[in-house]
């Protein structure tokens, strides 16, 4: 059975990270890719686990060496999917990328067989609540993330599947069903 590259995207605060963590804990054949970023680590984040936290200079050097499958800038910081890391993981595992909408679309252009999954919030109110309860952004940063929402939701049409993250376990099970279905094709 071939290994598949899966991408999950969706608005900031929708629960992508939470779903990806649970999913990869429950499914050992699905490896979570670790992106590079120039943003500062949040309190509970570990270098090499949540992201590779690198300097702007190192990020630029990696761009020049064609080291990213895709990269983009969000909220003043750079984020990129390390090409070699993903290609190596795909030799032995399915791989899950948790990246933004433009990253997902860029990946599909390079990896036609990648499967794109869009995560939707149950409502905009709930999305705002989740962003606030995460306590990782200031009110101003939350407002910037909400402003981007409409733009991100318009990209849903480029995705192969959509999953609403209302109840967490149900959402994870739905993503698992998509993986199962694609593996059995
Ligand atoms: P993202 O990675 O999409 O930015 P996170 O995974 O960080 O979002 O989730 C944002 C917040 O919402 C976190 O505090 C997380 O615990 C919470 N959360 C995630 N999924 C759910 C859910 N189904 N119901 C309630 N809260 C959730
Ligand atoms: P955060 O700072 O909240 O961890 O992430 C901000 C945004 O960057 C999220 O939408 C997240 O999915 C996106 N992101 C994380 N890693 C990558 C990546 O490698 N490439 C792209 N394009 N976006 C990423």
Coordinates of C-alpha atoms and ligand atoms in Angstrom, one line a residue:
X1 CA 0.0 0.0 0.0
X2 CA 1.5 3.4 -1.0
X3 CA 2.0 6.0 1.7
X4 CA -0.1 9.2 1.3
X5 CA 0.6 12.8 2.1
X6 CA -2.4 14.3 4.0
X7 CA -2.8 18.0 4.6
X8 CA -5.1 19.6 7.2
X9 CA -5.8 23.3 7.1
X10 CA -8.4 25.7 8.4
X11 CA -8.6 29.0 10.3
X12 CA -6.3 29.7 13.2
X13 CA -7.9 28.4 16.4
X14 CA -10.2 25.8 14.7
X15 CA -8.4 22.9 16.4
X16 CA -6.0 21.7 13.7
X17 CA -3.1 21.2 16.1
X18 CA -5.3 19.4 18.6
X19 CA -6.7 17.1 15.9
X20 CA -3.3 16.4 14.4
X21 CA -1.9 15.5 17.8
X22 CA -4.7 13.1 18.8
X23 CA -4.8 11.6 15.3
X24 CA -1.1 10.8 15.2
X25 CA -1.2 9.4 18.8
X26 CA -4.0 7.1 17.8
X27 CA -2.5 6.1 14.4
X28 CA 1.1 5.2 14.6
X29 CA 1.5 4.9 10.8
X30 CA 0.7 8.6 10.4
X31 CA 3.7 10.8 11.1
X32 CA 3.2 14.5 11.8
X33 CA 5.5 16.7 9.8
X34 CA 7.4 19.3 11.7
X35 CA 7.5 22.7 10.0
X36 CA 10.1 25.4 10.3
X37 CA 9.1 28.8 11.6
X38 CA 10.7 32.1 12.5
X39 CA 8.0 32.8 15.2
X40 CA 8.9 32.6 18.9
X41 CA 7.9 29.4 20.7
X42 CA 4.8 29.5 22.9
X43 CA 5.2 28.5 26.5
X44 CA 4.5 24.7 26.0
X45 CA 6.2 24.4 22.6
X46 CA 9.3 22.3 22.1
X47 CA 11.9 22.8 19.4
X48 CA 11.8 19.9 17.0
X49 CA 8.5 18.7 18.2
X50 CA 6.0 21.4 17.5
X51 CA 8.2 23.3 15.1
X52 CA 11.8 23.8 14.2
X53 CA 12.3 27.3 15.5
X54 CA 14.9 29.0 13.3
X55 CA 16.1 32.5 12.7
X56 CA 15.1 34.6 9.7
X57 CA 18.6 34.2 8.3
X58 CA 18.5 30.4 8.5
X59 CA 15.0 30.4 6.9
X60 CA 16.2 32.6 4.0
X61 CA 19.1 30.3 3.5
X62 CA 16.8 27.3 3.4
X63 CA 14.6 29.0 0.8
X64 CA 17.7 29.7 -1.4
X65 CA 18.7 26.0 -1.1
X66 CA 15.2 24.9 -2.3
X67 CA 14.8 23.3 1.1
X68 CA 11.0 23.8 1.4
X69 CA 8.1 22.0 -0.3
X70 CA 6.2 25.3 0.3
X71 CA 6.5 28.2 2.6
X72 CA 4.5 31.3 3.4
X73 CA 4.4 34.3 5.7
X74 CA 1.7 34.7 8.4
X75 CA 1.2 37.4 10.9
X76 CA 4.8 38.6 10.3
X77 CA 6.5 35.3 10.6
X78 CA 7.7 32.7 8.1
X79 CA 6.5 29.1 8.1
X80 CA 7.7 26.3 5.8
X81 CA 7.4 22.6 5.2
X82 CA 10.9 21.0 5.1
X83 CA 11.1 19.1 1.8
X84 CA 13.7 16.4 2.8
X85 CA 12.0 15.7 6.2
X86 CA 8.7 15.0 4.4
X87 CA 10.2 12.9 1.6
X88 CA 12.1 10.8 4.1
X89 CA 9.0 10.2 6.3
X90 CA 7.0 9.2 3.3
X91 CA 9.3 6.3 2.6
X92 CA 8.0 4.6 5.8
X93 CA 4.8 6.4 6.9
X94 CA 1.7 8.3 5.8
X95 CA 2.5 11.9 6.6
X96 CA 0.2 14.6 7.9
X97 CA 1.0 18.3 7.3
X98 CA -0.8 20.9 9.4
X99 CA -0.4 24.0 7.3
X100 CA -2.3 27.1 6.1
X101 CA -4.6 27.1 3.1
X102 CA -2.1 28.5 0.6
X103 CA 0.5 25.9 1.8
X104 CA -2.1 23.2 1.2
X105 CA -2.9 24.4 -2.3
X106 CA 0.9 24.7 -3.1
X107 CA 1.5 21.2 -1.9
X108 CA -1.2 19.8 -4.1
X109 CA 0.4 21.5 -7.1
X110 CA 3.6 19.6 -6.4
X111 CA 2.2 16.4 -5.0
X112 CA -0.9 15.8 -7.1
X113 CA -1.8 12.7 -5.0
X114 CA -1.8 14.7 -1.7
X115 CA -5.2 14.6 0.0
X116 CA -6.3 18.0 1.4
X117 CA -8.7 18.1 4.4
X118 CA -10.3 21.4 5.5
X119 CA -11.2 21.8 9.2
X120 CA -14.2 24.1 9.8
X121 CA -15.4 25.6 13.1
X122 CA -19.0 24.9 14.3
X123 CA -19.5 28.7 14.4
X124 CA -17.5 31.9 14.2
X125 CA -18.4 32.6 17.9
X126 CA -17.0 29.3 19.0
X127 CA -13.8 29.9 16.9
X128 CA -13.3 33.3 18.7
X129 CA -13.9 31.5 22.1
X130 CA -11.2 28.9 21.2
X131 CA -8.7 31.6 20.2
X132 CA -9.3 33.4 23.4
X133 CA -9.2 30.3 25.6
X134 CA -5.8 29.3 24.1
X135 CA -4.3 32.4 25.8
X136 CA -1.5 32.4 23.3
X137 CA -2.3 35.6 21.5
X138 CA -3.1 39.2 22.4
X139 CA -6.5 40.6 21.6
X140 CA -4.9 42.4 18.7
X141 CA -3.4 39.2 17.4
X142 CA -6.8 37.5 17.7
X143 CA -8.4 40.3 15.7
X144 CA -5.9 39.8 12.9
X145 CA -6.6 36.0 12.9
X146 CA -10.4 36.7 12.7
X147 CA -9.9 39.2 9.9
X148 CA -8.2 36.5 7.8
X149 CA -11.1 34.1 8.4
X150 CA -13.2 35.0 5.3
X151 CA -10.2 34.7 3.0
X152 CA -9.4 31.3 4.5
X153 CA -12.9 29.9 4.2
X154 CA -13.0 30.9 0.5
X155 CA -10.2 28.3 0.0
X156 CA -12.3 25.4 1.2
X157 CA -13.3 24.6 -2.4
X158 CA -9.8 23.6 -3.3
X159 CA -9.8 20.9 -0.6
X160 CA -10.8 17.3 -1.1
X161 CA -12.7 16.9 2.2
X162 CA -14.2 19.1 4.9
X163 CA -14.6 18.2 8.6
X164 CA -16.4 20.3 11.2
X165 CA -14.5 20.3 14.5
X166 CA -17.5 20.5 16.9
X167 CA -16.9 17.5 19.1
X168 CA -13.2 16.7 19.1
X169 CA -13.4 12.9 19.1
X170 CA -16.0 12.9 16.3
X171 CA -13.8 15.2 14.2
X172 CA -10.7 13.0 14.7
X173 CA -12.8 9.9 13.8
X174 CA -14.0 11.6 10.6
X175 CA -10.4 12.4 9.6
X176 CA -9.5 8.8 10.4
X177 CA -12.3 7.6 8.1
X178 CA -11.0 9.8 5.3
X179 CA -7.5 8.3 5.8
X180 CA -8.9 4.8 5.8
X181 CA -10.9 5.4 2.7
X182 CA -8.0 6.9 0.8
X183 CA -5.7 4.0 1.8
X184 CA -8.1 1.5 0.5
X185 CA -8.6 3.1 -2.9
Ligands
LIG1 P1 -5.2 25.6 15.6 O1 -4.0 24.6 15.6 O2 -6.2 25.3 14.5 O3 -4.8 27.0 15.6 P2 -5.6 24.6 18.3 O4 -5.5 23.1 18.1 O5 -4.5 25.3 19.0 O6 -6.0 25.4 16.9 O7 -7.0 24.8 19.1 C1 -7.4 26.1 19.6 C2 -8.0 25.9 21.0 O8 -9.3 25.3 20.8 C3 -7.2 25.1 22.0 O9 -7.3 25.7 23.3 C4 -7.8 23.7 21.9 O10 -7.7 23.0 23.1 C5 -9.3 24.1 21.7 N1 -10.1 23.1 20.9 C6 -9.7 22.3 19.9 N2 -10.7 21.5 19.4 C7 -11.7 21.7 20.2 C8 -13.1 21.2 20.3 N3 -13.5 20.3 19.4 N4 -13.9 21.7 21.2 C9 -13.5 22.6 22.1 N5 -12.2 23.2 22.1 C10 -11.4 22.7 21.2
LIG2 P1 0.7 29.1 14.6 O1 1.6 30.3 14.7 O2 -0.7 29.4 15.2 O3 1.3 27.8 15.0 O4 0.4 28.9 13.0 C1 0.0 30.0 12.2 C2 -0.4 29.4 10.9 O5 0.7 28.9 10.2 C3 -1.4 28.3 10.9 O6 -2.5 28.5 10.0 C4 -0.6 27.1 10.6 O7 -1.4 26.0 10.0 C5 0.4 27.7 9.5 N1 1.5 26.9 9.3 C6 2.2 26.1 10.2 N2 3.2 25.5 9.6 C7 3.2 25.8 8.3 C8 4.0 25.5 7.1 O8 4.9 24.8 7.1 N3 3.6 26.1 6.0 C9 2.5 26.9 5.9 N4 2.2 27.4 4.7 N5 1.8 27.3 6.9 C10 2.1 26.7 8.1

